[in-house]
């Protein structure tokens, strides 16, 4: 009998729907796994830790980085990833999420879901009986947040004592996930955005006591002074997937919040880095000079998607 290499973790069988479900020290454990698998990958080590395993990759929305990360990370470790767009499978057509979950749970070792409703990724976890990983919903993008934390740590050698500022659509999935992970890990986090696009009250209220415990300072403001002292300015598209009809309104609202040279200078630090989850719309949320500058860490950040996603899968599956 051929056996897969073992990867020990206390998280086997759990799902990752949002980092709210994990304790700070658990998140740091995932981060350690990510640094380990990145080191192994860069050393050219070949491992077969998913041998005999399968993962269903369900995508209701488009993806380059997330799909590529899941597919290559799982496949190169001997596993068999199966990409399923909702154009091809019954989900979203005549079959419910609950029934889809019960079928996939009989055939796959794990499920990744990228789509609209957080409720759907929850139902998949509830009814499939296998680990489910949220590859982005309207509400959260937890795998992105871990890659971003990894990129911060690589650049500054620490997390505590840092401050980063998300500039733009403060209510979107990425902003919320960064707020959660910052609150958990004690990293100061600012949202610089128009009032209309502040994160919803419920998520602010959930994060407040978590931040109080970790010592993270969370600030949400339309004043530029909120980016003062930021070690990193972070932005994302002004119009997320599924919101294309709001393009004009968002452009009007968000133009003053563009990350450009002046905004980078407003941190008051020459060491401030720039991050973006990508894909980017150059000339909208960020100017080309900032995006292409030495301060921009977007390609390291994109690469870290793969290492963190491999780490998450190794930990859970
Ligand atoms: N950042 C991110 O999730 O990219 P994709 O949409 O290409 O997966
Ligand atoms: N907020 C963006 C993130 C893309 C990775 C979206 O949901 O489209």
Tab-separated table of C-alpha atoms and ligand atoms in Angstrom:
chain	number	residue	atom	x	y	z
A	1	UNK	CA	0.000	0.000	0.000
A	2	UNK	CA	1.261	3.495	-0.836
A	3	UNK	CA	0.738	5.957	1.990
A	4	UNK	CA	0.626	9.741	1.932
A	5	UNK	CA	3.189	11.584	4.045
A	6	UNK	CA	1.646	12.730	7.303
A	7	UNK	CA	1.190	16.353	8.308
A	8	UNK	CA	0.230	16.632	11.959
A	9	UNK	CA	-2.076	19.430	13.002
A	10	UNK	CA	-4.689	19.881	15.723
A	11	UNK	CA	-7.126	21.337	13.159
A	12	UNK	CA	-7.941	18.221	11.118
A	13	UNK	CA	-11.596	18.069	10.149
A	14	UNK	CA	-12.334	21.735	10.877
A	15	UNK	CA	-13.514	24.231	8.259
A	16	UNK	CA	-12.298	27.762	7.576
A	17	UNK	CA	-15.312	29.995	6.944
A	18	UNK	CA	-13.970	33.117	8.699
A	19	UNK	CA	-11.050	33.719	11.092
A	20	UNK	CA	-13.652	34.629	13.724
A	21	UNK	CA	-13.846	30.878	14.391
A	22	UNK	CA	-10.161	30.648	15.358
A	23	UNK	CA	-8.181	31.800	18.382
A	24	UNK	CA	-5.187	34.115	17.840
A	25	UNK	CA	-2.649	31.416	18.706
A	26	UNK	CA	-4.351	29.067	16.243
A	27	UNK	CA	-4.066	31.647	13.450
A	28	UNK	CA	-0.377	32.050	14.277
A	29	UNK	CA	-0.026	28.273	13.995
A	30	UNK	CA	-1.436	28.426	10.437
A	31	UNK	CA	1.054	31.194	9.729
A	32	UNK	CA	3.939	29.000	10.948
A	33	UNK	CA	2.754	26.229	8.617
A	34	UNK	CA	2.732	28.730	5.744
A	35	UNK	CA	6.333	29.783	6.404
A	36	UNK	CA	7.295	26.109	6.583
A	37	UNK	CA	5.698	25.175	3.249
A	38	UNK	CA	7.138	28.275	1.571
A	39	UNK	CA	10.625	27.307	2.740
A	40	UNK	CA	10.102	23.761	1.492
A	41	UNK	CA	8.845	24.998	-1.879
A	42	UNK	CA	11.786	27.358	-2.318
A	43	UNK	CA	14.192	24.546	-1.404
A	44	UNK	CA	12.660	22.468	-4.197
A	45	UNK	CA	11.385	19.792	-1.810
A	46	UNK	CA	8.702	17.511	-3.194
A	47	UNK	CA	6.101	16.218	-0.759
A	48	UNK	CA	3.127	13.922	-1.246
A	49	UNK	CA	0.917	14.921	1.644
A	50	UNK	CA	-2.382	14.893	-0.265
A	51	UNK	CA	-1.814	11.533	-1.944
A	52	UNK	CA	-5.136	9.723	-2.293
A	53	UNK	CA	-7.103	12.865	-1.409
A	54	UNK	CA	-9.559	14.901	-3.474
A	55	UNK	CA	-10.869	18.445	-3.190
A	56	UNK	CA	-13.877	19.990	-4.947
A	57	UNK	CA	-13.180	23.588	-6.011
A	58	UNK	CA	-16.521	25.317	-6.512
A	59	UNK	CA	-16.379	28.732	-8.177
A	60	UNK	CA	-19.501	30.862	-8.661
A	61	UNK	CA	-17.230	33.872	-9.229
A	62	UNK	CA	-14.092	34.259	-11.316
A	63	UNK	CA	-10.608	33.693	-9.924
A	64	UNK	CA	-6.974	33.616	-10.988
A	65	UNK	CA	-4.949	33.511	-7.754
A	66	UNK	CA	-7.279	31.518	-5.527
A	67	UNK	CA	-8.047	28.851	-8.090
A	68	UNK	CA	-4.403	28.540	-9.152
A	69	UNK	CA	-3.281	28.311	-5.538
A	70	UNK	CA	-5.743	25.581	-4.584
A	71	UNK	CA	-5.269	23.619	-7.774
A	72	UNK	CA	-1.461	23.660	-7.915
A	73	UNK	CA	-0.884	23.339	-4.160
A	74	UNK	CA	-3.184	20.327	-3.886
A	75	UNK	CA	-2.059	18.668	-7.120
A	76	UNK	CA	1.682	18.960	-6.557
A	77	UNK	CA	1.259	17.188	-3.211
A	78	UNK	CA	-0.311	14.197	-4.945
A	79	UNK	CA	-3.974	15.158	-4.457
A	80	UNK	CA	-6.660	15.426	-7.102
A	81	UNK	CA	-8.396	18.818	-7.306
A	82	UNK	CA	-11.624	19.043	-9.314
A	83	UNK	CA	-12.604	22.488	-10.571
A	84	UNK	CA	-16.361	23.049	-10.781
A	85	UNK	CA	-17.829	26.277	-12.058
A	86	UNK	CA	-21.512	26.742	-11.422
A	87	UNK	CA	-21.926	26.871	-15.208
A	88	UNK	CA	-21.183	23.130	-15.185
A	89	UNK	CA	-22.648	21.650	-12.004
A	90	UNK	CA	-26.211	21.448	-10.717
A	91	UNK	CA	-25.584	23.857	-7.828
A	92	UNK	CA	-27.128	27.208	-8.596
A	93	UNK	CA	-29.496	25.474	-11.008
A	94	UNK	CA	-31.846	22.800	-9.805
A	95	UNK	CA	-29.929	21.417	-6.809
A	96	UNK	CA	-29.824	23.002	-3.363
A	97	UNK	CA	-26.609	23.770	-1.499
A	98	UNK	CA	-27.624	21.281	1.184
A	99	UNK	CA	-28.042	18.399	-1.270
A	100	UNK	CA	-24.877	19.321	-3.143
A	101	UNK	CA	-23.008	19.282	0.180
A	102	UNK	CA	-24.293	15.805	1.025
A	103	UNK	CA	-23.211	14.419	-2.345
A	104	UNK	CA	-19.781	16.069	-2.441
A	105	UNK	CA	-19.135	14.983	1.141
A	106	UNK	CA	-19.388	11.343	-0.055
A	107	UNK	CA	-16.860	11.850	-2.853
A	108	UNK	CA	-14.324	14.424	-1.740
A	109	UNK	CA	-11.915	14.846	1.160
A	110	UNK	CA	-12.625	18.601	1.274
A	111	UNK	CA	-14.470	21.425	-0.492
A	112	UNK	CA	-13.429	24.951	-1.429
A	113	UNK	CA	-16.207	27.421	-2.205
A	114	UNK	CA	-16.006	30.840	-3.846
A	115	UNK	CA	-19.336	32.502	-4.294
A	116	UNK	CA	-21.828	35.064	-3.192
A	117	UNK	CA	-23.482	34.061	0.068
A	118	UNK	CA	-21.648	33.310	3.307
A	119	UNK	CA	-24.734	31.263	4.221
A	120	UNK	CA	-23.917	28.874	1.381
A	121	UNK	CA	-20.371	28.182	2.526
A	122	UNK	CA	-21.804	27.617	6.022
A	123	UNK	CA	-24.335	25.127	4.689
A	124	UNK	CA	-21.637	23.271	2.771
A	125	UNK	CA	-19.681	22.899	6.007
A	126	UNK	CA	-22.756	21.880	7.966
A	127	UNK	CA	-24.002	19.198	5.589
A	128	UNK	CA	-20.958	17.808	3.763
A	129	UNK	CA	-19.162	16.361	6.793
A	130	UNK	CA	-15.777	17.333	5.288
A	131	UNK	CA	-13.611	20.436	5.814
A	132	UNK	CA	-14.841	23.424	3.819
A	133	UNK	CA	-12.630	26.398	2.980
A	134	UNK	CA	-14.053	29.804	2.105
A	135	UNK	CA	-12.324	30.979	-1.073
A	136	UNK	CA	-14.226	34.327	-0.930
A	137	UNK	CA	-17.833	35.282	-0.375
A	138	UNK	CA	-19.558	38.659	-0.385
A	139	UNK	CA	-18.719	38.885	3.336
A	140	UNK	CA	-15.251	37.439	3.844
A	141	UNK	CA	-11.987	36.413	2.175
A	142	UNK	CA	-10.097	34.591	4.942
A	143	UNK	CA	-7.409	32.874	2.830
A	144	UNK	CA	-6.442	36.296	1.454
A	145	UNK	CA	-6.078	37.708	4.959
A	146	UNK	CA	-3.589	34.993	5.976
A	147	UNK	CA	-1.447	35.671	2.887
A	148	UNK	CA	-1.488	39.372	3.725
A	149	UNK	CA	-0.407	38.771	7.306
A	150	UNK	CA	2.392	36.565	5.989
A	151	UNK	CA	3.518	39.367	3.658
A	152	UNK	CA	3.482	41.890	6.514
A	153	UNK	CA	5.557	39.574	8.706
A	154	UNK	CA	8.069	38.973	5.902
A	155	UNK	CA	8.529	42.685	5.422
A	156	UNK	CA	8.720	43.824	9.012
A	157	UNK	CA	9.785	40.687	10.879
A	158	UNK	CA	6.937	41.163	13.345
A	159	UNK	CA	3.188	41.769	13.530
A	160	UNK	CA	2.626	43.379	16.933
A	161	UNK	CA	3.315	47.076	16.869
A	162	UNK	CA	2.501	47.434	13.188
A	163	UNK	CA	-0.268	49.546	11.735
A	164	UNK	CA	-1.853	49.110	8.353
A	165	UNK	CA	-4.620	51.048	6.650
A	166	UNK	CA	-7.191	49.784	4.182
A	167	UNK	CA	-8.124	52.582	1.760
A	168	UNK	CA	-11.329	52.376	-0.283
A	169	UNK	CA	-14.434	50.218	0.011
A	170	UNK	CA	-14.333	49.633	3.752
A	171	UNK	CA	-17.329	47.334	3.776
A	172	UNK	CA	-16.043	44.765	1.328
A	173	UNK	CA	-15.015	41.170	1.980
A	174	UNK	CA	-11.280	41.910	2.071
A	175	UNK	CA	-11.578	44.906	4.430
A	176	UNK	CA	-13.717	42.875	6.832
A	177	UNK	CA	-11.328	39.941	6.846
A	178	UNK	CA	-8.335	42.194	7.447
A	179	UNK	CA	-10.207	43.846	10.321
A	180	UNK	CA	-10.940	40.460	11.902
A	181	UNK	CA	-7.422	39.077	11.567
A	182	UNK	CA	-5.898	42.360	12.819
A	183	UNK	CA	-8.219	42.404	15.832
A	184	UNK	CA	-7.293	38.802	16.613
A	185	UNK	CA	-3.533	39.277	16.235
A	186	UNK	CA	-3.154	42.687	17.874
A	187	UNK	CA	-2.215	44.653	14.747
A	188	UNK	CA	-3.419	48.260	14.508
A	189	UNK	CA	-5.830	48.563	11.615
A	190	UNK	CA	-7.387	51.634	10.031
A	191	UNK	CA	-10.081	51.931	7.417
A	192	UNK	CA	-9.918	55.117	5.337
A	193	UNK	CA	-13.165	55.263	3.451
A	194	UNK	CA	-16.282	57.378	2.850
A	195	UNK	CA	-18.993	57.056	5.526
A	196	UNK	CA	-21.308	55.314	3.059
A	197	UNK	CA	-18.783	52.487	2.796
A	198	UNK	CA	-17.823	51.968	6.411
A	199	UNK	CA	-17.952	48.306	7.465
A	200	UNK	CA	-21.358	47.307	8.860
A	201	UNK	CA	-22.011	47.952	12.566
A	202	UNK	CA	-22.338	44.254	13.396
A	203	UNK	CA	-18.818	43.434	12.255
A	204	UNK	CA	-17.455	46.487	14.095
A	205	UNK	CA	-19.199	45.324	17.243
A	206	UNK	CA	-17.862	41.794	16.862
A	207	UNK	CA	-14.296	43.051	16.383
A	208	UNK	CA	-14.276	45.635	19.207
A	209	UNK	CA	-13.952	43.231	22.183
A	210	UNK	CA	-11.521	41.010	20.249
A	211	UNK	CA	-9.328	44.041	19.562
A	212	UNK	CA	-9.600	45.192	23.174
A	213	UNK	CA	-8.248	41.802	24.260
A	214	UNK	CA	-5.362	41.696	21.773
A	215	UNK	CA	-4.479	45.368	22.104
A	216	UNK	CA	-5.201	46.178	18.451
A	217	UNK	CA	-6.398	49.720	17.757
A	218	UNK	CA	-9.153	49.744	15.128
A	219	UNK	CA	-9.990	53.102	13.556
A	220	UNK	CA	-12.551	53.852	10.865
A	221	UNK	CA	-12.576	57.333	9.385
A	222	UNK	CA	-13.054	59.501	6.317
A	223	UNK	CA	-10.211	61.750	7.493
A	224	UNK	CA	-6.857	61.295	5.817
A	225	UNK	CA	-5.145	61.620	9.209
A	226	UNK	CA	-6.235	58.023	9.887
A	227	UNK	CA	-3.395	56.721	7.666
A	228	UNK	CA	-0.765	58.558	9.755
A	229	UNK	CA	2.038	56.211	10.848
A	230	UNK	CA	0.754	53.303	8.743
A	231	UNK	CA	3.444	50.760	7.872
A	232	UNK	CA	1.316	49.542	4.987
A	233	UNK	CA	-1.387	51.045	2.786
A	234	UNK	CA	-3.712	48.402	1.399
A	235	UNK	CA	-6.404	48.748	-1.212
A	236	UNK	CA	-8.805	46.649	-3.266
A	237	UNK	CA	-11.045	47.246	-6.274
A	238	UNK	CA	-13.785	49.844	-5.917
A	239	UNK	CA	-16.353	47.478	-7.406
A	240	UNK	CA	-16.304	43.905	-6.148
A	241	UNK	CA	-17.528	40.913	-8.131
A	242	UNK	CA	-21.307	40.950	-8.343
A	243	UNK	CA	-21.556	44.743	-7.878
A	244	UNK	CA	-20.707	45.786	-11.439
A	245	UNK	CA	-23.853	47.947	-11.761
A	246	UNK	CA	-22.513	50.256	-9.016
A	247	UNK	CA	-19.406	51.273	-10.956
A	248	UNK	CA	-20.318	54.912	-11.560
A	249	UNK	CA	-21.499	55.601	-8.019
A	250	UNK	CA	-18.419	53.921	-6.506
A	251	UNK	CA	-16.000	55.805	-8.726
A	252	UNK	CA	-17.528	59.073	-7.544
A	253	UNK	CA	-17.463	58.069	-3.887
A	254	UNK	CA	-14.015	56.504	-3.871
A	255	UNK	CA	-11.893	58.734	-6.113
A	256	UNK	CA	-10.673	60.798	-3.125
A	257	UNK	CA	-9.471	57.587	-1.447
A	258	UNK	CA	-7.162	56.472	-4.247
A	259	UNK	CA	-3.736	55.231	-3.143
A	260	UNK	CA	-1.258	57.591	-4.836
A	261	UNK	CA	2.048	59.222	-3.979
A	262	UNK	CA	0.350	61.845	-1.804
A	263	UNK	CA	-1.502	59.244	0.227
A	264	UNK	CA	1.673	57.199	0.660
A	265	UNK	CA	3.385	60.386	1.895
A	266	UNK	CA	0.510	61.064	4.298
A	267	UNK	CA	1.647	58.118	6.456
A	268	UNK	CA	4.685	60.207	7.372
A	269	UNK	CA	6.913	57.129	7.007
A	270	UNK	CA	9.298	56.508	4.118
A	271	UNK	CA	9.205	52.763	4.883
A	272	UNK	CA	5.465	52.344	4.187
A	273	UNK	CA	4.732	49.435	1.841
A	274	UNK	CA	1.801	49.009	-0.531
A	275	UNK	CA	-0.386	45.922	-0.737
A	276	UNK	CA	-3.366	44.898	-2.874
A	277	UNK	CA	-5.154	41.549	-2.979
A	278	UNK	CA	-5.368	41.826	-6.804
A	279	UNK	CA	-6.729	41.944	-9.461
A	280	UNK	CA	-6.055	45.701	-9.566
A	281	UNK	CA	-7.620	48.399	-11.695
A	282	UNK	CA	-4.651	50.705	-12.207
A	283	UNK	CA	-5.633	54.368	-12.308
A	284	UNK	CA	-8.632	53.754	-10.063
A	285	UNK	CA	-7.888	52.469	-6.539
A	286	UNK	CA	-4.115	52.815	-7.086
A	287	UNK	CA	-1.908	54.833	-9.409
A	288	UNK	CA	0.614	53.108	-11.631
A	289	UNK	CA	3.592	54.819	-9.971
A	290	UNK	CA	2.687	53.385	-6.555
A	291	UNK	CA	1.713	49.973	-7.949
A	292	UNK	CA	5.028	49.644	-9.798
A	293	UNK	CA	7.190	51.247	-7.083
A	294	UNK	CA	9.696	49.385	-4.886
A	295	UNK	CA	7.237	49.893	-1.994
A	296	UNK	CA	4.712	47.654	-3.753
A	297	UNK	CA	4.729	44.079	-2.432
A	298	UNK	CA	1.847	42.801	-4.523
A	299	UNK	CA	3.718	39.966	-6.263
A	300	UNK	CA	5.093	38.547	-3.007
A	301	UNK	CA	1.578	38.845	-1.638
A	302	UNK	CA	0.158	36.956	-4.630
A	303	UNK	CA	2.773	34.210	-4.263
A	304	UNK	CA	1.934	33.938	-0.582
A	305	UNK	CA	-1.645	33.037	-1.524
A	306	UNK	CA	-0.338	29.659	-2.648
A	307	UNK	CA	1.799	28.951	0.413
A	308	UNK	CA	-0.924	29.993	2.844
A	309	UNK	CA	-3.592	28.028	0.985
A	310	UNK	CA	-1.371	24.943	1.007
A	311	UNK	CA	-0.815	25.451	4.739
A	312	UNK	CA	-4.537	25.801	5.387
A	313	UNK	CA	-5.318	22.642	3.425
A	314	UNK	CA	-2.539	20.681	5.176
A	315	UNK	CA	-3.830	21.836	8.528
A	316	UNK	CA	-7.485	21.007	7.929
A	317	UNK	CA	-7.586	18.004	5.578
B	1	LIG	N1	-7.016	37.953	-4.599
B	1	LIG	C1	-7.791	37.014	-5.187
B	1	LIG	O1	-8.613	36.359	-4.531
B	1	LIG	O2	-7.587	36.853	-6.505
B	1	LIG	P1	-8.464	35.982	-7.499
B	1	LIG	O3	-9.807	36.616	-7.584
B	1	LIG	O4	-7.717	36.000	-8.803
B	1	LIG	O5	-8.585	34.588	-6.935
B	2	LIG	N1	-13.327	42.584	-3.139
B	2	LIG	C1	-12.939	41.851	-4.315
B	2	LIG	C2	-11.845	40.904	-4.004
B	2	LIG	C3	-11.310	40.126	-5.155
B	2	LIG	C4	-10.221	39.191	-4.782
B	2	LIG	C5	-14.140	41.123	-4.887
B	2	LIG	O1	-14.905	40.549	-4.107
B	2	LIG	O2	-14.327	41.151	-6.091
